[in-house]
Tab-separated table of C-alpha atoms in Angstrom:
chain	number	residue	atom	x	y	z
A	104	HIS	CA	2.162	-23.404	245.380
A	105	LEU	CA	0.530	-26.660	244.785
A	106	ALA	CA	4.124	-28.759	245.249
A	107	GLN	CA	3.493	-27.125	249.064
A	108	VAL	CA	0.379	-28.406	249.331
A	109	ARG	CA	1.170	-31.715	248.436
A	110	ASP	CA	4.112	-31.527	250.776
A	111	ARG	CA	1.682	-30.798	253.756
A	112	GLY	CA	-0.850	-34.202	252.828
A	113	CYS	CA	-3.500	-31.882	251.831
A	114	ASP	CA	-5.582	-33.609	248.295
A	115	PHE	CA	-4.419	-32.256	245.166
A	116	GLY	CA	-7.730	-32.321	243.883
A	117	ASP	CA	-9.314	-30.691	246.784
A	118	ALA	CA	-6.807	-28.062	246.810
A	119	GLN	CA	-7.390	-27.733	242.081
A	120	MET	CA	-11.134	-27.023	243.065
A	121	ALA	CA	-10.303	-24.667	245.726
A	122	LEU	CA	-7.968	-22.787	243.377
A	123	ARG	CA	-10.686	-22.693	240.605
A	124	LEU	CA	-13.553	-21.182	242.771
A	125	LEU	CA	-10.871	-18.534	244.681
A	126	SER	CA	-9.757	-17.533	240.782
A	127	GLU	CA	-13.866	-17.520	240.010
A	128	LEU	CA	-14.497	-15.159	243.122
A	129	GLN	CA	-11.350	-13.019	242.103
A	130	LEU	CA	-9.383	-13.668	245.190
A	131	VAL	CA	-6.127	-15.662	243.542
A	132	ILE	CA	-4.284	-15.124	240.312
A	133	ALA	CA	-2.716	-18.018	238.202
A	134	LEU	CA	0.116	-16.407	237.383
A	135	PRO	CA	2.659	-16.886	234.222
A	136	THR	CA	4.433	-20.299	234.025
A	137	THR	CA	7.750	-20.855	233.698
A	138	ALA	CA	10.211	-23.212	233.110
A	139	ASP	CA	10.897	-23.179	236.658
A	140	ASN	CA	7.522	-23.907	237.957
A	141	ALA	CA	5.858	-25.632	235.120
A	142	ASP	CA	5.219	-28.854	237.371
A	143	ASP	CA	4.040	-26.533	240.141
A	144	PRO	CA	1.885	-23.406	239.373
A	145	LEU	CA	2.230	-20.418	241.178
A	146	PHE	CA	-0.582	-18.466	242.685
A	147	ALA	CA	-0.731	-15.045	243.907
A	148	ILE	CA	-3.087	-13.169	246.648
A	149	PRO	CA	-2.976	-9.855	245.428
A	150	GLY	CA	-4.616	-8.228	248.486
A	151	ARG	CA	-1.350	-9.867	250.248
A	152	LEU	CA	1.142	-9.095	248.270
A	153	ASN	CA	2.343	-6.170	250.838
A	154	GLN	CA	3.354	-10.090	253.467
A	155	VAL	CA	5.203	-11.651	250.574
A	156	ASP	CA	8.849	-11.723	251.022
A	157	VAL	CA	9.702	-11.221	247.287
A	158	ASP	CA	10.108	-7.446	246.408
A	159	LYS	CA	9.290	-7.981	242.936
A	160	TYR	CA	5.694	-7.851	244.489
A	161	ARG	CA	6.081	-5.388	247.009
A	162	ARG	CA	6.896	-2.788	244.497
A	163	ARG	CA	7.424	-2.120	240.258
A	164	PRO	CA	9.366	-4.015	238.726
A	165	ALA	CA	12.354	-2.380	237.246
A	166	GLU	CA	11.309	-3.521	233.735
A	167	CYS	CA	8.067	-2.287	233.798
A	168	TRP	CA	7.648	1.338	233.053
A	169	ALA	CA	11.525	1.727	232.496
A	170	GLU	CA	12.872	5.523	231.771
A	171	PRO	CA	14.227	4.559	228.333
A	172	ARG	CA	17.464	6.403	227.367
A	173	LYS	CA	15.829	8.420	224.701
A	174	LEU	CA	12.477	9.453	224.125
A	175	ASP	CA	12.461	10.682	220.380
A	176	GLY	CA	9.468	9.000	218.602
A	177	TRP	CA	7.858	7.907	222.057
A	178	VAL	CA	4.226	8.865	222.675
A	179	TYR	CA	3.105	9.531	225.915
A	180	LEU	CA	-0.686	9.384	227.656
A	181	GLY	CA	-2.316	9.554	230.765
A	182	VAL	CA	-5.907	10.188	233.281
A	183	ARG	CA	-6.394	10.525	236.592
A	184	LEU	CA	-9.303	9.124	238.361
A	185	LYS	CA	-9.821	10.457	241.418
A	186	LEU	CA	-12.696	10.074	244.205
A	187	VAL	CA	-14.987	13.303	244.229
A	188	SER	CA	-15.587	13.463	247.744
A	189	PRO	CA	-12.103	14.358	249.317
A	190	LEU	CA	-13.596	12.528	252.566
A	191	SER	CA	-13.619	9.031	250.804
A	192	LEU	CA	-10.913	6.591	250.131
A	193	ILE	CA	-10.744	3.975	247.504
A	194	PRO	CA	-11.075	0.911	249.514
A	195	PRO	CA	-8.521	-1.381	249.932
A	196	SER	CA	-10.451	-4.680	248.972
A	197	GLU	CA	-11.111	-2.904	245.234
A	198	PHE	CA	-7.620	-2.478	243.636
A	199	PRO	CA	-6.805	-6.845	243.899
A	200	ARG	CA	-10.410	-7.242	241.744
A	201	LEU	CA	-8.983	-4.803	239.751
A	202	GLN	CA	-5.606	-6.760	239.141
A	203	HIS	CA	-7.440	-9.741	238.863
A	204	ARG	CA	-9.626	-8.478	235.991
A	205	LEU	CA	-6.445	-7.129	233.940
A	206	SER	CA	-4.631	-10.833	234.714
A	207	GLY	CA	-5.254	-11.940	231.227
A	208	LYS	CA	-4.170	-8.946	229.694
A	209	THR	CA	-0.665	-9.856	227.229
A	210	GLY	CA	2.478	-8.575	229.346
A	211	PHE	CA	0.676	-8.819	232.750
A	212	ARG	CA	2.455	-7.986	235.465
A	213	MET	CA	1.583	-6.903	239.166
A	214	TRP	CA	2.685	-5.701	242.446
A	215	ARG	CA	0.906	-4.310	245.657
A	216	HIS	CA	-0.173	-1.177	244.363
A	217	GLY	CA	0.093	-1.576	240.616
A	218	LEU	CA	-0.251	-3.373	237.275
A	219	CYS	CA	1.164	-3.396	234.090
A	220	VAL	CA	0.497	-4.727	230.960
A	221	ARG	CA	2.887	-4.798	227.499
A	222	GLN	CA	2.730	-5.777	224.079
A	223	CYS	CA	5.752	-5.184	222.035
A	224	THR	CA	6.488	-5.477	217.823
A	225	PRO	CA	8.669	-8.607	216.343
A	226	ARG	CA	11.618	-6.689	216.859
A	227	GLY	CA	11.203	-6.399	221.031
A	228	GLN	CA	9.731	-2.853	220.794
A	229	ILE	CA	7.532	-1.365	222.868
A	230	GLU	CA	4.103	-1.576	220.848
A	231	VAL	CA	1.975	-0.185	223.585
A	232	GLU	CA	2.749	-0.327	227.605
A	233	GLY	CA	-0.193	0.178	229.799
A	234	LEU	CA	0.447	1.437	233.598
A	235	VAL	CA	-2.367	1.152	236.185
A	236	GLU	CA	-0.952	2.384	240.276
A	237	LEU	CA	-3.163	3.082	242.919
A	238	ASN	CA	-1.444	5.804	245.059
A	239	HIS	CA	-0.696	5.392	248.834
A	240	THR	CA	-3.383	7.795	250.109
A	241	LEU	CA	-5.754	5.616	248.311
A	242	GLU	CA	-7.174	8.713	247.091
A	243	HIS	CA	-6.876	8.182	243.012
A	244	ILE	CA	-5.827	5.820	240.217
A	245	ASP	CA	-3.507	7.082	237.664
A	246	VAL	CA	-3.735	5.240	234.282
A	247	CYS	CA	-0.717	5.589	231.685
A	248	VAL	CA	-0.055	4.173	228.270
A	249	ARG	CA	2.994	4.511	226.020
A	250	SER	CA	4.418	3.897	222.843
A	251	GLN	CA	8.066	3.374	221.662
A	252	VAL	CA	6.894	3.407	218.122
A	253	GLY	CA	4.997	6.297	218.278
A	254	ASP	CA	1.497	3.959	217.875
A	255	GLU	CA	-1.064	6.608	218.943
A	256	GLU	CA	-3.810	4.332	218.047
A	257	ALA	CA	-2.661	1.722	220.341
A	258	CYS	CA	-2.149	4.325	223.162
A	259	ILE	CA	-5.954	5.070	222.974
A	260	ALA	CA	-6.991	1.521	222.880
A	261	THR	CA	-5.350	0.649	226.006
A	262	LEU	CA	-6.149	3.709	227.435
A	263	LEU	CA	-9.819	3.106	226.983
A	264	GLU	CA	-9.872	-0.632	227.870
A	265	LEU	CA	-7.687	0.293	231.171
A	266	ALA	CA	-9.866	3.063	232.249
A	267	ASP	CA	-12.784	1.224	231.859
A	268	ALA	CA	-12.267	-1.701	233.650
A	269	CYS	CA	-10.539	0.621	236.471
A	270	SER	CA	-14.556	2.503	236.499
A	271	ARG	CA	-15.460	-0.649	238.412
A	272	VAL	CA	-13.650	0.276	241.079
A	273	SER	CA	-16.133	2.967	242.222
A	274	THR	CA	-18.673	4.995	240.541
A	275	ASP	CA	-17.493	8.205	242.576
A	276	PHE	CA	-14.091	9.241	239.802
A	277	GLU	CA	-13.766	12.111	237.987
A	278	CYS	CA	-10.805	12.430	235.300
A	279	ALA	CA	-8.582	14.833	234.555
A	280	MET	CA	-5.339	14.507	232.252
A	281	LEU	CA	-2.168	13.842	233.244
A	282	MET	CA	0.295	16.095	230.991
A	283	ASP	CA	2.643	13.896	228.943
A	284	GLU	CA	5.216	15.790	229.651
A	285	SER	CA	4.598	15.449	233.096
A	286	LEU	CA	4.747	11.406	232.432
A	287	MET	CA	8.132	11.278	230.535
A	288	THR	CA	10.188	12.227	233.440
A	289	HIS	CA	9.293	8.665	234.937
A	290	VAL	CA	9.110	10.650	238.556
A	291	ASP	CA	6.019	9.238	240.182
A	292	THR	CA	5.409	12.019	242.930
A	293	GLU	CA	5.298	14.796	239.259
A	294	ARG	CA	2.668	13.271	237.502
A	295	HIS	CA	0.702	16.432	236.961
A	296	VAL	CA	-3.121	16.869	236.079
A	297	ALA	CA	-3.966	19.622	233.125
A	298	HIS	CA	-6.724	21.616	235.208
A	299	GLY	CA	-9.899	22.655	232.820
A	300	ALA	CA	-10.461	19.406	231.568
A	301	GLU	CA	-11.922	17.510	234.603
A	302	SER	CA	-14.698	14.868	233.392
A	303	HIS	CA	-18.165	16.019	234.168
A	304	ARG	CA	-20.443	14.860	236.956
A	305	GLY	CA	-22.174	11.526	236.377
A	306	SER	CA	-20.211	10.205	233.436
A	307	THR	CA	-18.063	7.385	233.734
A	308	PRO	CA	-14.645	7.362	233.041
A	309	LEU	CA	-14.768	5.701	229.712
A	310	GLN	CA	-17.424	7.855	228.753
A	311	TRP	CA	-15.945	10.810	229.419
A	312	LEU	CA	-12.949	9.880	227.133
A	313	ARG	CA	-14.860	8.374	224.578
A	314	ALA	CA	-16.372	12.234	224.568
A	315	THR	CA	-12.804	13.684	224.406
A	316	GLN	CA	-11.820	11.300	221.858
A	317	LYS	CA	-14.577	11.521	219.382
A	318	SER	CA	-14.510	15.533	220.056
A	319	SER	CA	-10.956	15.811	219.310
A	320	GLN	CA	-10.625	13.599	215.896
A	321	PRO	CA	-13.251	15.234	213.288
A	322	GLU	CA	-13.586	13.106	210.126
A	323	SER	CA	-11.982	9.885	212.247
A	324	ARG	CA	-8.756	11.368	212.181
A	325	GLY	CA	-6.332	11.306	215.406
A	326	PRO	CA	-4.875	13.948	216.240
A	327	SER	CA	-0.849	14.747	215.118
A	328	ARG	CA	0.310	14.878	218.746
A	329	TRP	CA	-0.832	15.114	222.573
A	330	ASN	CA	-1.617	18.808	222.454
A	331	LEU	CA	-4.300	18.897	225.229
A	332	PHE	CA	-6.309	21.678	223.605
A	333	THR	CA	-6.841	19.278	220.516
A	334	TRP	CA	-7.599	16.316	222.716
A	335	PHE	CA	-9.984	18.239	224.930
A	336	GLY	CA	-11.946	19.394	221.522
A	337	TRP	CA	-10.518	23.165	222.275
A	338	ALA	CA	-10.086	23.322	218.082
A	339	ASP	CA	-9.261	27.150	218.478
A	340	GLU	CA	-7.385	27.934	221.754
A	341	PRO	CA	-9.454	30.895	223.087
A	342	SER	CA	-7.630	34.418	224.257
A	343	SER	CA	-5.037	33.371	226.930
A	344	VAL	CA	-3.272	35.403	229.584
A	345	ASN	CA	0.366	33.768	230.671
A	346	VAL	CA	0.790	33.693	234.513
A	347	VAL	CA	3.817	32.366	235.872
A	348	VAL	CA	3.186	31.010	239.286
A	349	SER	CA	6.221	29.532	240.417
A	350	CYS	CA	9.993	29.469	239.418
A	351	PRO	CA	13.469	29.221	240.526
A	352	GLU	CA	15.634	32.049	241.328
A	353	LYS	CA	18.695	30.813	238.767
A	354	ALA	CA	18.675	28.331	236.038
A	355	SER	CA	20.562	26.661	233.132
A	356	LEU	CA	19.067	25.819	229.718
A	357	SER	CA	20.793	22.353	229.710
A	358	GLY	CA	19.144	21.626	233.373
A	359	ARG	CA	22.799	20.986	234.819
A	360	ALA	CA	25.426	23.421	236.975
A	361	PRO	CA	26.015	25.819	236.351
A	362	TYR	CA	22.993	27.643	237.435
A	363	ASP	CA	24.030	31.187	235.716
A	364	LEU	CA	21.117	32.269	234.128
A	365	ASN	CA	18.895	34.713	236.400
A	366	VAL	CA	14.990	33.597	236.096
A	367	PHE	CA	13.521	36.468	238.107
A	368	GLU	CA	15.017	38.908	235.996
A	369	HIS	CA	14.085	36.710	232.823
A	370	CYS	CA	10.451	36.544	233.729
A	371	GLU	CA	10.421	40.819	234.753
A	372	ARG	CA	11.709	41.347	231.683
A	373	LEU	CA	8.395	39.458	229.976
A	374	ARG	CA	6.084	41.419	232.530
A	375	GLU	CA	7.163	44.631	231.753
A	376	ALA	CA	6.622	43.846	227.911
A	377	GLY	CA	3.688	42.861	228.435
A	378	ARG	CA	3.695	39.412	227.859
A	379	ILE	CA	3.524	37.717	230.911
A	380	LEU	CA	2.089	38.561	234.641
A	381	LEU	CA	3.632	37.071	237.232
A	382	ALA	CA	2.275	35.480	240.797
A	383	PHE	CA	5.075	34.199	242.517
A	384	ASP	CA	6.738	35.232	245.652
A	385	ARG	CA	10.257	37.968	244.913
A	386	PRO	CA	13.848	36.672	245.598
A	387	ARG	CA	13.856	34.737	248.848
A	388	GLN	CA	16.856	35.306	251.579
A	389	PRO	CA	15.948	32.694	254.323
A	390	GLU	CA	19.008	34.069	256.953
A	391	VAL	CA	17.116	37.572	256.787
A	392	GLY	CA	14.108	37.848	255.399
A	393	LEU	CA	12.466	34.885	256.915
A	394	ARG	CA	13.814	36.258	260.667
A	395	GLU	CA	11.958	39.752	259.682
A	396	GLN	CA	9.258	37.711	258.617
A	397	HIS	CA	8.038	35.435	262.041
A	398	PRO	CA	10.355	34.239	264.827
A	399	ASP	CA	9.234	30.760	264.381
A	400	ASP	CA	10.502	29.991	260.839
A	401	VAL	CA	14.299	31.496	262.050
A	402	ASP	CA	15.393	27.280	262.605
A	403	LEU	CA	14.052	26.056	258.723
A	404	ILE	CA	15.559	23.662	257.097
A	405	TRP	CA	16.078	25.061	253.606
A	406	SER	CA	18.827	22.711	251.945
A	407	MET	CA	19.363	19.323	252.484
A	408	ASP	CA	23.428	20.161	252.918
A	409	HIS	CA	21.597	21.838	256.334
A	410	HIS	CA	24.525	20.776	259.196
A	411	SER	CA	21.289	18.779	261.521
A	412	LEU	CA	21.130	16.430	258.796
A	413	VAL	CA	24.592	15.137	258.573
A	414	GLY	CA	24.686	11.400	258.130
A	415	LYS	CA	21.035	10.661	257.152
A	416	SER	CA	20.220	9.416	253.776
A	417	SER	CA	19.102	11.343	250.859
A	418	GLN	CA	15.268	10.743	251.436
A	419	GLU	CA	15.631	11.450	255.091
A	420	LYS	CA	17.404	14.698	254.112
A	421	TRP	CA	14.684	15.366	251.192
A	422	GLN	CA	11.791	14.620	253.782
A	423	ALA	CA	12.863	16.916	256.696
A	424	VAL	CA	13.229	19.674	254.294
A	425	GLN	CA	10.070	19.604	253.361
A	426	ALA	CA	8.315	18.790	256.459
A	427	SER	CA	10.307	21.883	257.624
A	428	VAL	CA	9.176	23.939	254.896
A	429	LYS	CA	5.773	23.149	254.832
A	430	GLY	CA	5.011	23.693	258.256
A	431	SER	CA	6.499	27.121	258.044
A	432	PHE	CA	4.337	30.457	258.269
A	433	TRP	CA	6.270	31.303	255.155
A	434	PHE	CA	4.681	28.668	252.999
A	435	TYR	CA	1.565	28.984	254.441
A	436	GLY	CA	1.533	32.934	253.502
A	437	TYR	CA	3.536	32.071	249.911
A	438	ARG	CA	0.257	29.967	249.253
A	439	ASP	CA	-2.053	32.699	249.930
A	440	ARG	CA	-0.193	35.019	247.987
A	441	VAL	CA	-0.008	33.264	244.808
A	442	LYS	CA	-3.702	32.095	245.020
A	443	GLY	CA	-4.579	35.597	245.943
A	444	ALA	CA	-2.741	36.651	242.990
A	445	VAL	CA	-4.070	33.946	240.656
A	446	LEU	CA	-7.577	35.361	241.873
A	447	GLY	CA	-7.229	39.069	240.920
A	448	ILE	CA	-6.044	38.036	237.350
A	449	ALA	CA	-8.794	35.542	236.604
A	450	GLN	CA	-10.875	38.551	237.814
A	451	GLY	CA	-9.382	41.273	235.833
A	452	ASN	CA	-9.125	38.509	232.972
A	453	VAL	CA	-13.095	37.145	232.712
A	454	GLY	CA	-13.610	34.691	230.017
A	455	LYS	CA	-10.105	34.550	229.339
A	456	HIS	CA	-7.745	31.097	229.606
A	457	LEU	CA	-5.366	31.426	232.358
A	458	ARG	CA	-2.453	29.222	231.662
A	459	LEU	CA	-0.666	29.252	234.750
A	460	VAL	CA	3.121	28.040	233.887
A	461	CYS	CA	5.292	26.607	236.658
A	462	ILE	CA	9.133	26.481	235.540
A	463	LYS	CA	11.073	23.506	237.185
A	464	GLY	CA	13.591	24.132	239.496
A	465	GLY	CA	15.412	23.165	242.483
A	466	PRO	CA	14.198	21.245	246.146
A	467	ILE	CA	12.107	24.517	247.390
A	468	THR	CA	10.742	25.454	243.809
A	469	ASN	CA	9.572	21.694	243.994
A	470	LEU	CA	7.788	21.851	246.862
A	471	GLU	CA	6.078	25.316	245.762
A	472	GLN	CA	4.826	23.318	242.571
A	473	GLN	CA	3.367	20.769	244.354
A	474	GLU	CA	0.459	23.148	245.716
A	475	MET	CA	-0.252	24.112	242.460
A	476	ASN	CA	-2.892	21.913	241.584
A	477	THR	CA	-4.873	22.379	245.105
A	478	ILE	CA	-4.255	26.336	244.072
A	479	ALA	CA	-5.395	26.052	240.877
A	480	ASN	CA	-8.847	24.070	242.730
A	481	GLU	CA	-9.173	26.691	245.339
A	482	VAL	CA	-9.057	29.694	242.574
A	483	GLU	CA	-11.288	27.657	240.418
A	484	ARG	CA	-13.961	26.940	243.581
A	485	GLN	CA	-13.926	30.350	244.173
A	486	LEU	CA	-14.614	31.787	240.367
A	487	ASP	CA	-17.718	29.871	240.988
A	488	GLU	CA	-18.632	30.705	243.744
A	489	ILE	CA	-18.882	34.653	242.806
A	490	LYS	CA	-20.251	33.530	239.189
A	491	VAL	CA	-16.842	34.474	237.347
A	492	SER	CA	-15.973	32.448	234.525
A	493	ALA	CA	-12.541	31.230	233.919
A	494	ARG	CA	-10.471	28.399	232.357
A	495	ILE	CA	-7.830	27.307	234.334
A	496	THR	CA	-4.958	25.186	232.614
A	497	LEU	CA	-1.537	24.283	234.415
A	498	GLU	CA	1.863	23.411	232.761
A	499	PHE	CA	5.589	22.677	234.116
A	500	LEU	CA	8.115	23.650	231.856
A	501	SER	CA	11.870	23.356	232.151
A	502	TYR	CA	13.501	26.703	232.021
A	503	ALA	CA	14.817	25.591	228.438
A	504	LYS	CA	11.463	25.032	226.860
A	505	PHE	CA	10.078	28.113	228.764
A	506	ALA	CA	13.014	29.872	227.471
A	507	GLN	CA	11.917	28.631	223.837
A	508	GLU	CA	8.483	29.788	223.794
A	509	PHE	CA	9.187	33.142	225.581
A	510	PRO	CA	13.102	34.227	224.137
């Protein structure tokens, strides 16, 4: 606050000069002027937002990327920029500079690890909104765009612009498309990458996006809907093999209780009919099965209703379940069994498209599916080592959508 500078007896002219210099060096950002601060301009130091006693700068403001009541007519699109080397991290000093570069965009808002830009129609609808967020482990940046009025061209233009700005953060990025369905859930931890569509080494995010956009828009016409095979230039989807790699034991078409439809039996019938292949574990019986597998798994916390979690918050309960299950011998074995099954299926279907399907379910199913990106990457790497050609994509479907596609 410049008013505070004056109150402390500093020369106002010198402060203005210092602020201009800091702005040119991309170290401070002039925040929008409002009626409340017209005579007292406010500036932000992006790299220090975590030390500010103002909640709106520590986490994403509620009005940014807010979940709509209905998704009818909305268009979503996104990419993930991930460092190629698993041993590298995005320098903490680079994201504040990215925030500064984009601070002049319409509707700009920022917080510690993210920023948002927005343009609205005269009626107040979102013409296009862009979201850029750095994940907490400093390994990747998600660039997401959406339009309430279905403006695909504005989404593409904004995505290209934001991705170009992000490409200056590092020269070691590879890109992958984010599944539009996972963006529509508005759960940050469930943004899923479409495998098989990563950028090539040596190309910048902008070059990759423009190349894939060009290949998917013959005669300068854009796709009529966000179909990944169209977007990435796969005009005719090759012969594909549908492989269910994770699903809940029971589910409902509404996504709400009662969960009285047996998903395992449904998948088994489809397998017997030759419509899908399976690569998931059979139904688990924690009270019996796990004790027979390994004695150290006897006291696993499988449910948020576990007696040891009484009195804890929902977040603490969920963290305890994750830590317990992911550290179990069963979970390590589960990952290896699924990876082995998918690897075997790929070797038996050389040259075909392997469509790995995850059917959404409860907490344990969610934990399984958090590993699928890693499993798919490991399978692709092993196939490359043995010179086997395969293209793998990963999809996350509600049981209602799965049942509609595979009645």
